[in-house]
Tab-separated table of C-alpha atoms in Angstrom:
chain	number	residue	atom	x	y	z
A	370	MET	CA	4.932	-0.241	-9.740
A	371	LYS	CA	8.545	0.837	-9.319
A	372	LEU	CA	10.985	-1.853	-10.438
A	373	SER	CA	14.562	-2.819	-9.685
A	374	MET	CA	17.325	-3.913	-12.042
A	375	TRP	CA	16.914	-7.422	-10.611
A	376	ILE	CA	13.234	-7.487	-11.585
A	377	LEU	CA	14.206	-6.366	-15.090
A	378	ALA	CA	16.881	-9.092	-15.221
A	379	ASP	CA	14.151	-11.683	-14.630
A	380	TRP	CA	11.890	-10.098	-17.243
A	381	LEU	CA	14.735	-10.047	-19.797
A	382	ARG	CA	15.974	-13.566	-19.094
A	383	LYS	CA	15.659	-14.552	-22.773
A	384	TYR	CA	18.638	-12.259	-23.419
A	385	GLU	CA	20.762	-14.185	-20.890
A	386	PRO	CA	21.559	-11.047	-18.850
A	387	GLU	CA	24.911	-10.648	-17.126
A	388	ALA	CA	24.287	-8.598	-13.987
A	389	ASP	CA	26.699	-6.191	-12.330
A	390	ILE	CA	24.354	-4.649	-9.751
A	391	LYS	CA	26.022	-2.813	-6.885
A	392	THR	CA	23.207	-0.761	-5.308
A	393	ASP	CA	19.643	-1.584	-4.316
A	394	ASN	CA	17.580	0.853	-6.365
A	395	ARG	CA	13.880	-0.068	-6.634
A	396	ASN	CA	12.810	3.217	-8.181
A	397	LEU	CA	12.792	2.450	-11.913
A	398	GLN	CA	9.878	3.888	-13.882
A	399	ASN	CA	11.152	4.652	-17.373
A	400	VAL	CA	13.579	3.563	-20.145
A	401	ARG	CA	15.401	5.660	-22.745
A	402	LEU	CA	18.058	5.228	-25.413
A	403	PHE	CA	21.380	6.669	-24.317
A	404	SER	CA	22.655	9.917	-25.794
A	405	GLU	CA	25.380	12.276	-24.600
A	406	ASP	CA	23.081	15.276	-24.136
A	407	LEU	CA	20.699	13.500	-21.737
A	408	THR	CA	20.012	14.729	-18.207
A	409	PHE	CA	20.275	11.543	-16.190
A	410	SER	CA	17.536	10.428	-13.797
A	411	SER	CA	17.832	7.847	-11.019
A	412	SER	CA	14.468	6.380	-12.017
A	413	THR	CA	15.370	5.746	-15.655
A	414	VAL	CA	17.115	2.811	-17.369
A	415	TYR	CA	19.395	3.813	-20.249
A	416	LEU	CA	20.128	1.545	-23.245
A	417	MET	CA	23.284	1.598	-25.320
A	418	PRO	CA	24.412	-0.797	-28.091
A	419	MET	CA	27.832	-2.400	-27.739
A	420	GLU	CA	30.033	-4.452	-30.014
A	421	TYR	CA	29.831	-8.236	-30.204
A	422	ASN	CA	25.992	-8.202	-30.277
A	423	ARG	CA	25.539	-6.753	-26.821
A	424	VAL	CA	23.107	-4.195	-25.362
A	425	VAL	CA	23.917	-2.500	-22.076
A	426	CYS	CA	21.116	-1.441	-19.679
A	427	SER	CA	22.441	0.958	-17.080
A	428	ASN	CA	21.104	2.803	-14.070
A	429	GLY	CA	23.822	4.574	-12.106
A	430	ASN	CA	26.423	1.940	-11.199
A	431	ASN	CA	24.020	-0.909	-11.973
A	432	ILE	CA	24.496	-2.636	-15.324
A	433	LEU	CA	22.787	-5.443	-17.216
A	434	THR	CA	24.605	-6.723	-20.288
A	435	LEU	CA	22.169	-8.416	-22.704
A	436	HIS	CA	23.012	-10.818	-25.528
A	437	SER	CA	21.249	-9.064	-28.399
A	438	ASP	CA	21.982	-6.939	-31.441
A	439	ASP	CA	18.448	-5.489	-31.570
A	440	ILE	CA	18.288	-2.524	-29.188
A	441	ASN	CA	14.764	-1.645	-30.291
A	442	SER	CA	13.519	-5.105	-29.311
A	443	VAL	CA	15.130	-4.679	-25.873
A	444	LEU	CA	13.569	-1.220	-25.540
A	445	ASN	CA	10.112	-2.573	-26.344
A	446	ASP	CA	10.513	-5.477	-23.934
A	447	ILE	CA	11.434	-3.106	-21.101
A	448	LEU	CA	8.488	-0.856	-21.951
A	449	ASP	CA	6.293	-3.975	-21.793
A	450	ALA	CA	7.703	-4.697	-18.317
A	451	PHE	CA	6.759	-1.237	-17.045
A	452	GLU	CA	3.306	-1.515	-18.635
A	453	TYR	CA	2.747	-4.995	-17.165
A	454	TYR	CA	3.762	-4.122	-13.627
A	455	ASN	CA	1.973	-0.764	-13.676
A	456	ALA	CA	-1.227	-2.544	-14.716
A	457	PHE	CA	-0.575	-5.082	-11.939
A	458	GLU	CA	-0.218	-2.250	-9.418
A	459	ASP	CA	-3.392	-0.530	-10.623
A	460	THR	CA	-5.397	-3.749	-10.373
A	461	VAL	CA	-4.179	-4.621	-6.877
A	462	SER	CA	-4.589	-1.034	-5.615
A	463	ASP	CA	-8.163	-0.951	-6.898
A	464	MET	CA	-8.941	-4.309	-5.253
A	465	VAL	CA	-7.548	-3.107	-1.917
A	466	SER	CA	-9.488	0.169	-2.047
A	467	ARG	CA	-12.730	-1.716	-2.785
A	468	GLY	CA	-12.205	-3.990	0.218
A	469	CYS	CA	-11.749	-7.236	-1.688
A	470	SER	CA	-11.413	-10.582	0.089
A	471	ALA	CA	-7.993	-12.004	0.958
A	472	ALA	CA	-8.729	-14.989	-1.305
A	473	ASP	CA	-9.381	-12.763	-4.336
A	474	LEU	CA	-6.312	-10.664	-3.616
A	475	LEU	CA	-3.992	-13.672	-3.356
A	476	LYS	CA	-5.584	-15.208	-6.444
A	477	GLU	CA	-4.715	-12.086	-8.456
A	478	ILE	CA	-1.163	-11.984	-7.056
A	479	SER	CA	-0.566	-15.688	-7.641
A	480	GLY	CA	-1.803	-15.341	-11.222
A	481	ARG	CA	0.939	-12.779	-11.796
A	482	THR	CA	3.787	-14.478	-9.915
A	483	GLY	CA	3.003	-18.160	-10.471
A	484	PHE	CA	3.749	-18.859	-6.781
A	485	LEU	CA	1.669	-20.135	-3.882
A	486	HIS	CA	1.156	-17.355	-1.338
A	487	ILE	CA	0.146	-17.594	2.333
A	488	LEU	CA	-1.084	-14.490	4.143
A	489	ALA	CA	-0.497	-14.716	7.907
A	490	ASP	CA	-1.411	-11.972	10.364
A	491	ALA	CA	0.677	-10.756	13.301
A	492	THR	CA	-0.683	-13.582	15.500
A	493	PHE	CA	0.654	-16.223	13.072
A	494	PHE	CA	-2.879	-17.061	11.926
A	495	MET	CA	-2.938	-18.026	8.239
A	496	ARG	CA	-5.750	-15.830	6.965
A	497	GLU	CA	-5.735	-17.164	3.406
A	498	SER	CA	-3.620	-19.034	0.861
A	499	TYR	CA	-3.735	-19.448	-2.898
A	500	GLY	CA	-1.494	-20.982	-5.533
A	501	PRO	CA	-1.185	-23.477	-8.375
A	502	ASP	CA	-1.990	-27.129	-7.705
A	503	THR	CA	1.448	-28.026	-9.051
A	504	ILE	CA	3.068	-26.394	-6.020
A	505	LEU	CA	0.669	-28.112	-3.617
A	506	SER	CA	1.572	-31.475	-5.106
A	507	PHE	CA	5.284	-30.622	-5.177
A	508	HIS	CA	5.475	-30.276	-1.379
A	509	SER	CA	4.156	-33.333	0.451
A	510	GLY	CA	2.108	-32.351	3.482
A	511	LEU	CA	1.569	-28.764	2.335
A	512	GLU	CA	-2.191	-29.172	1.806
A	513	SER	CA	-2.643	-30.570	5.332
A	514	PHE	CA	-0.359	-27.829	6.670
A	515	LEU	CA	-2.570	-25.123	5.156
A	516	ALA	CA	-5.819	-26.733	6.347
A	517	HIS	CA	-4.882	-26.166	10.021
A	518	LYS	CA	-4.704	-22.353	9.536
A	519	MET	CA	-2.291	-22.070	12.468
A	520	LEU	CA	1.427	-22.724	12.120
A	521	PRO	CA	2.385	-25.807	14.202
A	522	VAL	CA	4.379	-24.969	17.337
A	523	ASP	CA	7.573	-26.635	16.063
A	524	VAL	CA	7.346	-24.706	12.785
A	525	LEU	CA	6.613	-21.498	14.663
A	526	GLN	CA	9.663	-21.972	16.885
A	527	LYS	CA	11.899	-22.293	13.818
A	528	ILE	CA	10.429	-19.194	12.197
A	529	ASN	CA	10.449	-17.173	15.406
A	530	ALA	CA	14.165	-17.879	15.878
A	531	ILE	CA	14.982	-16.029	12.638
A	532	PRO	CA	16.595	-12.689	13.660
A	533	GLY	CA	14.749	-10.574	11.103
A	534	ILE	CA	11.269	-12.032	11.602
A	535	ARG	CA	9.754	-8.694	12.735
A	536	ARG	CA	12.178	-6.144	11.327
A	537	PRO	CA	10.660	-3.458	9.084
A	538	ASP	CA	13.928	-2.577	7.392
A	539	ILE	CA	14.797	-5.818	5.580
A	540	GLY	CA	13.625	-7.348	2.330
A	541	SER	CA	12.121	-10.774	1.763
A	542	TYR	CA	14.218	-13.581	3.238
A	543	PRO	CA	14.220	-17.391	2.857
A	544	ILE	CA	13.038	-19.849	5.496
A	545	LYS	CA	13.286	-23.632	5.394
A	546	ILE	CA	10.326	-25.669	6.648
A	547	PRO	CA	9.828	-29.361	5.768
A	548	GLU	CA	6.193	-28.832	4.733
A	549	LEU	CA	7.037	-25.721	2.678
A	550	GLY	CA	10.494	-26.477	1.357
A	551	THR	CA	12.402	-23.227	0.955
A	552	ALA	CA	9.825	-20.460	1.305
A	553	LEU	CA	10.273	-16.727	1.015
A	554	THR	CA	8.976	-14.587	3.889
A	555	THR	CA	8.043	-10.930	3.563
A	556	ASN	CA	7.477	-8.885	6.730
A	557	LEU	CA	4.332	-6.777	6.424
A	558	PHE	CA	4.380	-3.360	8.100
A	559	CYS	CA	2.123	-0.345	7.776
A	560	ARG	CA	2.788	2.976	9.527
A	561	SER	CA	5.508	1.289	11.626
A	562	ARG	CA	3.022	-1.320	12.882
A	563	HIS	CA	3.708	-4.990	12.237
A	564	MET	CA	0.752	-6.456	10.321
A	565	GLY	CA	1.962	-10.002	9.617
A	566	TRP	CA	3.770	-11.979	6.925
A	567	LEU	CA	3.500	-13.046	3.300
A	568	ILE	CA	4.945	-16.553	2.923
A	569	THR	CA	5.660	-17.555	-0.677
A	570	CYS	CA	6.221	-21.126	-1.885
A	571	SER	CA	7.586	-22.351	-5.197
A	572	ASP	CA	8.302	-25.658	-6.878
A	573	ARG	CA	11.948	-24.598	-7.043
A	574	MET	CA	14.612	-24.722	-4.343
A	575	ASP	CA	15.434	-21.009	-4.385
A	576	PHE	CA	14.255	-17.564	-5.500
A	577	THR	CA	15.919	-14.929	-7.638
A	578	GLN	CA	16.733	-11.499	-6.248
A	579	GLY	CA	14.218	-10.066	-8.687
A	580	GLU	CA	11.482	-12.260	-7.215
A	581	LYS	CA	12.451	-11.063	-3.736
A	582	ASP	CA	12.247	-7.423	-4.860
A	583	LEU	CA	8.858	-8.045	-6.471
A	584	LEU	CA	7.486	-9.621	-3.284
A	585	ASP	CA	8.693	-6.603	-1.299
A	586	ASN	CA	6.541	-4.433	-3.589
A	587	ILE	CA	3.567	-6.773	-3.234
A	588	GLY	CA	3.996	-6.740	0.547
A	589	HIS	CA	3.185	-3.018	0.602
A	590	PHE	CA	-0.285	-3.618	-0.860
A	591	LEU	CA	-0.975	-6.570	1.433
A	592	SER	CA	-0.095	-4.413	4.459
A	593	LEU	CA	-2.610	-1.796	3.325
A	594	TRP	CA	-5.244	-4.479	2.811
A	595	MET	CA	-4.699	-5.883	6.317
A	596	GLU	CA	-4.894	-2.416	7.871
A	597	ASN	CA	-8.308	-1.850	6.264
A	598	ASP	CA	-9.688	-5.377	6.678
A	599	LEU	CA	-13.078	-5.267	8.422
A	600	GLU	CA	-12.416	-8.449	10.393
A	601	ILE	CA	-9.182	-7.050	11.802
A	602	LYS	CA	-10.908	-3.757	12.595
A	603	LYS	CA	-13.700	-5.631	14.385
A	604	ARG	CA	-11.146	-7.564	16.456
A	605	ASN	CA	-9.335	-4.341	17.333
A	606	GLU	CA	-12.646	-2.750	18.354
A	607	LYS	CA	-13.479	-5.690	20.630
A	608	THR	CA	-9.964	-5.684	22.089
A	609	GLY	CA	-10.240	-1.956	22.704
A	610	LEU	CA	-13.522	-2.415	24.570
A	611	PHE	CA	-12.082	-5.003	26.952
A	612	ILE	CA	-8.940	-2.943	27.537
A	613	ASP	CA	-11.014	0.183	28.212
A	614	ILE	CA	-12.984	-1.738	30.833
A	615	LEU	CA	-9.797	-3.026	32.476
A	616	ASN	CA	-8.241	0.448	32.456
A	617	GLY	CA	-11.353	2.043	33.964
A	618	ASN	CA	-11.989	4.171	30.881
A	619	ILE	CA	-15.637	3.142	30.512
A	620	GLN	CA	-18.330	5.530	31.757
A	621	LYS	CA	-21.890	4.544	32.624
A	622	ASP	CA	-23.193	6.145	29.450
A	623	ASP	CA	-20.806	4.060	27.313
A	624	ASN	CA	-23.026	0.958	27.688
A	625	PRO	CA	-20.287	-1.712	27.406
A	626	GLU	CA	-22.860	-4.514	27.653
A	627	GLU	CA	-24.721	-3.163	24.621
A	628	ARG	CA	-21.471	-2.905	22.687
A	629	LEU	CA	-20.699	-6.539	23.516
A	630	GLU	CA	-24.140	-7.582	22.312
A	631	THR	CA	-23.088	-6.484	18.827
A	632	PHE	CA	-20.504	-9.305	19.027
A	633	GLY	CA	-23.113	-11.815	20.236
A	634	TRP	CA	-22.121	-11.687	23.931
A	635	TYR	CA	-24.931	-10.965	26.437
A	636	PRO	CA	-24.912	-9.722	30.076
A	637	ASN	CA	-26.274	-12.943	31.580
A	638	ASP	CA	-23.803	-15.202	29.789
A	639	GLU	CA	-21.481	-16.927	32.259
A	640	LYS	CA	-17.882	-16.021	31.523
A	641	GLN	CA	-14.391	-16.792	32.823
A	642	LEU	CA	-11.076	-15.074	32.386
A	643	TYR	CA	-7.711	-16.791	32.003
A	644	VAL	CA	-4.358	-15.056	32.364
A	645	VAL	CA	-1.719	-16.925	30.354
A	646	CYS	CA	2.017	-16.507	30.898
A	647	PRO	CA	5.197	-18.477	30.080
A	648	LYS	CA	6.291	-21.023	32.657
A	649	GLU	CA	9.815	-21.370	31.296
A	650	HIS	CA	11.921	-20.193	28.393
A	651	THR	CA	9.910	-20.434	25.192
A	652	THR	CA	10.361	-19.172	21.648
A	653	VAL	CA	6.588	-19.083	21.162
A	654	PRO	CA	5.262	-15.508	21.496
A	655	ALA	CA	1.955	-14.923	23.247
A	656	SER	CA	0.574	-13.417	20.039
A	657	TYR	CA	0.716	-16.875	18.449
A	658	LEU	CA	-1.794	-18.208	20.966
A	659	VAL	CA	-4.377	-15.486	20.288
A	660	ASN	CA	-5.958	-16.843	17.128
A	661	TYR	CA	-4.992	-20.411	17.975
A	662	LEU	CA	-7.279	-20.266	21.014
A	663	ASP	CA	-9.940	-18.104	19.360
A	664	ASN	CA	-10.362	-20.658	16.605
A	665	THR	CA	-10.986	-23.574	18.967
A	666	ALA	CA	-14.562	-22.327	19.456
A	667	HIS	CA	-16.841	-19.365	18.796
A	668	GLY	CA	-17.090	-18.214	22.403
A	669	ILE	CA	-13.415	-17.380	23.041
A	670	PHE	CA	-11.643	-14.052	22.712
A	671	SER	CA	-7.934	-13.491	23.369
A	672	PHE	CA	-5.826	-10.335	23.563
A	673	GLU	CA	-2.619	-9.056	25.139
A	674	TYR	CA	-2.714	-6.788	28.185
A	675	GLU	CA	0.017	-5.620	30.593
A	676	GLY	CA	2.443	-8.233	29.270
A	677	PHE	CA	-0.008	-11.123	29.679
A	678	LEU	CA	-2.257	-12.969	27.284
A	679	LEU	CA	-5.875	-12.701	28.449
A	680	VAL	CA	-8.460	-15.230	27.314
A	681	ILE	CA	-12.154	-14.537	27.962
A	682	VAL	CA	-14.426	-17.566	27.609
A	683	ASN	CA	-18.194	-17.261	27.140
A	684	HIS	CA	-19.631	-20.532	28.446
A	685	ALA	CA	-22.993	-19.796	26.834
A	686	LEU	CA	-21.359	-20.175	23.424
A	687	MET	CA	-19.165	-23.209	23.935
A	688	ASP	CA	-18.520	-26.367	25.920
A	689	ALA	CA	-16.315	-25.662	28.954
A	690	GLY	CA	-14.802	-29.155	28.910
A	691	GLN	CA	-13.805	-28.839	25.279
A	692	PHE	CA	-12.098	-25.525	25.962
A	693	ALA	CA	-10.233	-26.860	29.018
A	694	GLU	CA	-8.855	-29.717	26.910
A	695	SER	CA	-7.814	-27.387	24.084
A	696	LEU	CA	-6.238	-24.874	26.465
A	697	THR	CA	-4.189	-27.521	28.262
A	698	SER	CA	-2.948	-28.909	24.954
A	699	VAL	CA	-1.876	-25.486	23.713
A	700	LEU	CA	-0.188	-24.563	26.995
A	701	ARG	CA	1.768	-27.794	27.052
A	702	SER	CA	2.997	-27.370	23.466
A	703	ALA	CA	3.911	-23.703	23.894
A	704	ARG	CA	5.339	-24.049	27.450
A	705	TYR	CA	2.858	-21.714	29.107
A	706	THR	CA	0.693	-21.842	32.236
A	707	ALA	CA	-2.536	-20.055	33.109
A	708	GLY	CA	-4.547	-18.742	36.035
A	709	GLU	CA	-8.336	-19.125	36.026
A	710	SER	CA	-10.794	-16.616	37.516
A	711	PRO	CA	-14.107	-17.488	39.173
A	712	VAL	CA	-17.151	-17.446	36.890
A	713	PHE	CA	-18.719	-14.000	36.344
A	714	SER	CA	-21.448	-12.529	34.149
A	715	HIS	CA	-21.531	-8.743	33.902
A	716	MET	CA	-18.549	-6.857	32.507
A	717	ASP	CA	-18.244	-4.656	35.596
A	718	GLN	CA	-16.789	-7.792	37.213
A	719	LEU	CA	-14.025	-8.081	34.618
A	720	CYS	CA	-11.459	-6.124	36.657
A	721	SER	CA	-11.862	-8.318	39.753
A	722	ALA	CA	-11.781	-11.427	37.535
A	723	TYR	CA	-8.510	-10.184	36.047
A	724	GLU	CA	-6.906	-9.661	39.457
A	725	ALA	CA	-8.015	-13.145	40.559
A	726	ALA	CA	-6.749	-14.834	37.385
A	727	ARG	CA	-3.465	-12.910	37.486
A	728	LEU	CA	-2.872	-14.049	41.070
A	729	ALA	CA	-3.572	-17.651	40.073
A	730	ALA	CA	-1.266	-17.292	37.046
A	731	HIS	CA	1.574	-16.146	39.312
A	732	TYR	CA	1.387	-19.310	41.398
A	733	ALA	CA	0.745	-21.521	38.356
A	734	ALA	CA	4.126	-20.424	36.996
A	735	LEU	CA	5.790	-21.482	40.273
A	736	THR	CA	4.358	-25.003	40.390
A	737	PRO	CA	6.808	-27.874	39.831
A	738	ALA	CA	6.992	-29.886	36.628
A	739	GLY	CA	4.108	-32.310	36.257
A	740	SER	CA	1.605	-30.036	38.032
A	741	PRO	CA	-1.617	-28.959	36.268
A	742	LEU	CA	-0.943	-26.174	33.781
A	743	VAL	CA	-4.099	-24.249	34.757
A	744	LEU	CA	-4.480	-23.106	38.366
A	745	ARG	CA	-7.862	-21.972	39.675
A	746	PHE	CA	-8.065	-18.826	41.778
A	747	GLN	CA	-9.394	-20.893	44.683
A	748	GLU	CA	-6.204	-22.977	44.579
A	749	ALA	CA	-4.024	-19.865	44.786
A	750	ILE	CA	-5.695	-18.367	47.853
A	751	ILE	CA	-3.829	-20.434	50.452
A	752	PRO	CA	-0.282	-19.946	49.074
A	753	TYR	CA	-1.046	-16.235	48.603
A	754	SER	CA	-2.395	-15.880	52.150
A	755	VAL	CA	0.585	-17.737	53.576
A	756	SER	CA	2.984	-15.467	51.672
A	757	LEU	CA	1.245	-12.442	53.203
A	758	LEU	CA	1.548	-13.957	56.677
A	759	LYS	CA	5.228	-14.635	56.154
A	760	LYS	CA	5.785	-11.100	54.903
A	761	HIS	CA	3.882	-9.209	57.598
A	762	ALA	CA	3.843	-11.441	60.695
A	763	ILE	CA	5.896	-10.118	63.619
A	764	ALA	CA	6.118	-13.566	65.296
A	765	ASP	CA	6.470	-17.193	64.223
A	766	LEU	CA	2.882	-18.316	63.600
A	767	ARG	CA	3.657	-22.004	63.279
A	768	HIS	CA	2.244	-24.537	65.738
A	769	PRO	CA	4.990	-25.683	68.165
A	770	ALA	CA	4.105	-29.327	67.472
A	771	LEU	CA	5.837	-29.161	64.080
A	772	LYS	CA	9.218	-28.299	65.562
A	773	THR	CA	8.807	-31.030	68.194
A	774	LEU	CA	8.080	-33.670	65.549
A	775	LYS	CA	10.900	-32.558	63.238
A	776	ASN	CA	13.423	-32.770	66.079
A	777	TYR	CA	12.136	-36.205	67.075
A	778	ASP	CA	12.302	-37.478	63.472
A	779	ARG	CA	15.850	-36.220	63.099
A	780	VAL	CA	17.048	-38.032	66.256
A	781	HIS	CA	15.053	-41.274	65.820
A	782	ASP	CA	14.912	-41.460	61.998
A	783	SER	CA	11.109	-41.604	62.140
A	784	ASP	CA	8.369	-40.083	59.988
A	785	LEU	CA	5.964	-38.454	62.430
A	786	TYR	CA	6.090	-34.986	60.831
A	787	ARG	CA	4.972	-36.293	57.450
A	788	THR	CA	2.456	-38.618	59.069
A	789	LEU	CA	0.734	-35.680	60.775
A	790	TYR	CA	0.571	-33.726	57.511
A	791	CYS	CA	-0.989	-36.631	55.590
A	792	TYR	CA	-3.444	-37.308	58.414
A	793	LEU	CA	-4.652	-33.678	58.382
A	794	GLU	CA	-4.732	-33.544	54.585
A	795	GLU	CA	-6.968	-36.630	54.525
A	796	ASN	CA	-9.456	-35.068	56.987
A	797	CYS	CA	-8.181	-37.157	59.898
A	798	SER	CA	-9.170	-40.415	58.185
A	799	HIS	CA	-7.010	-43.294	59.453
A	800	SER	CA	-7.641	-45.455	56.374
A	801	ALA	CA	-7.052	-42.715	53.795
A	802	ALA	CA	-3.877	-41.476	55.499
A	803	ALA	CA	-2.543	-45.034	55.861
A	804	ASN	CA	-3.128	-45.674	52.158
A	805	LYS	CA	-1.365	-42.474	51.193
A	806	LEU	CA	1.625	-43.319	53.391
A	807	PHE	CA	1.634	-46.982	52.259
A	808	ILE	CA	1.502	-48.254	55.832
A	809	HIS	CA	-0.926	-50.478	57.732
A	810	ARG	CA	-3.883	-48.775	59.421
A	811	SER	CA	-2.785	-49.993	62.856
A	812	THR	CA	0.658	-48.453	62.253
A	813	LEU	CA	-1.002	-45.151	61.398
A	814	ILE	CA	-3.118	-45.281	64.598
A	815	TYR	CA	0.001	-46.003	66.661
A	816	ARG	CA	1.825	-43.016	65.144
A	817	ILE	CA	-1.105	-40.621	65.725
A	818	GLU	CA	-1.383	-41.723	69.369
A	819	LYS	CA	2.353	-41.118	69.763
A	820	ILE	CA	2.013	-37.639	68.185
A	821	VAL	CA	-0.855	-36.735	70.563
A	822	ALA	CA	1.151	-37.961	73.541
A	823	MET	CA	4.179	-35.881	72.511
A	824	THR	CA	2.399	-32.651	71.541
A	825	GLY	CA	-1.006	-32.568	73.244
A	826	ILE	CA	-2.809	-31.934	69.949
A	827	ASP	CA	-6.611	-32.178	70.135
A	828	PHE	CA	-7.920	-33.169	66.703
A	829	SER	CA	-11.525	-32.528	67.756
A	830	ILE	CA	-10.896	-28.751	67.788
A	831	ALA	CA	-11.390	-27.288	64.300
A	832	ASP	CA	-9.257	-24.207	64.986
A	833	GLU	CA	-6.348	-26.389	66.036
A	834	ARG	CA	-6.621	-28.521	62.907
A	835	PHE	CA	-6.661	-25.344	60.792
A	836	HIS	CA	-3.659	-23.926	62.690
A	837	LEU	CA	-1.721	-27.129	62.084
A	838	LEU	CA	-2.429	-27.163	58.341
A	839	LEU	CA	-1.583	-23.467	58.097
A	840	SER	CA	1.682	-24.173	59.911
A	841	PHE	CA	2.608	-26.802	57.346
A	842	TYR	CA	1.980	-24.292	54.530
A	843	ILE	CA	4.156	-21.710	56.292
A	844	ASP	CA	6.798	-24.355	56.896
A	845	ARG	CA	6.814	-25.261	53.237
A	846	LEU	CA	7.176	-21.605	52.297
A	847	HIS	CA	10.119	-21.264	54.662
A	848	ALA	CA	11.674	-24.276	52.898
A	849	ASP	CA	12.769	-25.756	56.257
A	850	THR	CA	11.329	-29.081	55.172
A	851	GLN	CA	10.380	-30.690	51.891
A	852	ILE	CA	7.039	-32.484	52.030
A	853	ALA	CA	7.141	-35.165	49.393
A	854	ASP	CA	3.966	-36.297	47.669
A	855	SER	CA	3.350	-40.001	47.936
């Protein structure tokens, strides 16, 4: 493992090192005693005795001054450092190549560092954690925090606001979270792809630069482990299957249903698709919701597609009511809304389910505050149809009675327009409409008779009732009138 002068400063702390380190060189692999005839190497530390019981360790412009008169002891200690960290690298590399578990990997790393480590993937799901009990007891609430596996929304918002949270070109950086204290976060990247984070906790308030450099080195091996993890590969394979179906890249011979059976999903299972999108400004990325939703039950699978978060629910594997409750809770916390498709079974219906759910999601995002966060496709049909009429109609399609009633209300300060809407909405029930308007039933009957006399409406004709309701929807879309809910 290639070291930095800061890592050596930590290793040589018994010599009370005085550091004058100007460049970030993490390429150290060897140590030699200084002599004038040496050919200098950027990967070598050179030792030279000084007066007043000092030993200087130098690498380019970087210098450590050690309080010691025994240069051979310093030399041996630095050789021990290289041997220790090289053995550490060999052990971790071997574990990664053999496909070890995340728990075993973090246990080995924690044994070397003495810290508590949390491995979180790119969806903010805490895959595993391991560390000394002393650190768990040092931070109140940390054990409960780790048990949830998903970072709470308020914690996530704080972390996600950090400018460097997904940058590949920065080292480990501190974050402050009440449950974690001051933790050190290492961005995990492999082949330019963001894999997740290593979050490191201590029973101290800060970390040395050497500890930060060491965690950067460790992060490389964790990124490789995550890239080769079978569970992540299986998720990517399942995601790829759904995306291939949506993109029309599946041929008849590909047998998508058989491929899904390997995941425990069968052709006759009833399924639904949800398209999730932000309703307002939020610092919570859609990727956070992926594992959060997946871990509410076995029969849920989430993935990102065309800028949306798609959630496929297999009702044969879970309780629909339980999922609806969990989904609403997550959407409310993260400030998202969702559109729901009709129920379908076979995967050749996935594309039409996606279009239906996406349409519903569009109108869900437009609903006012306090409205349900999940809109069914059936509930989006009317506003969508009305928008098409408004866009393509060459004449005003609204029933003339609406204009008559609005003009009358404006002159006489009455409420006939709203009365007609409530009466139609309540299926022409005098009692139900009166209750909704908070008026006496006889008052409602009087108003309806007045409306009929003024407009000639015949409520016994179904087409006329439909035309009137459609006219109110068009009117609302035109924003000529605001229909208040009682």
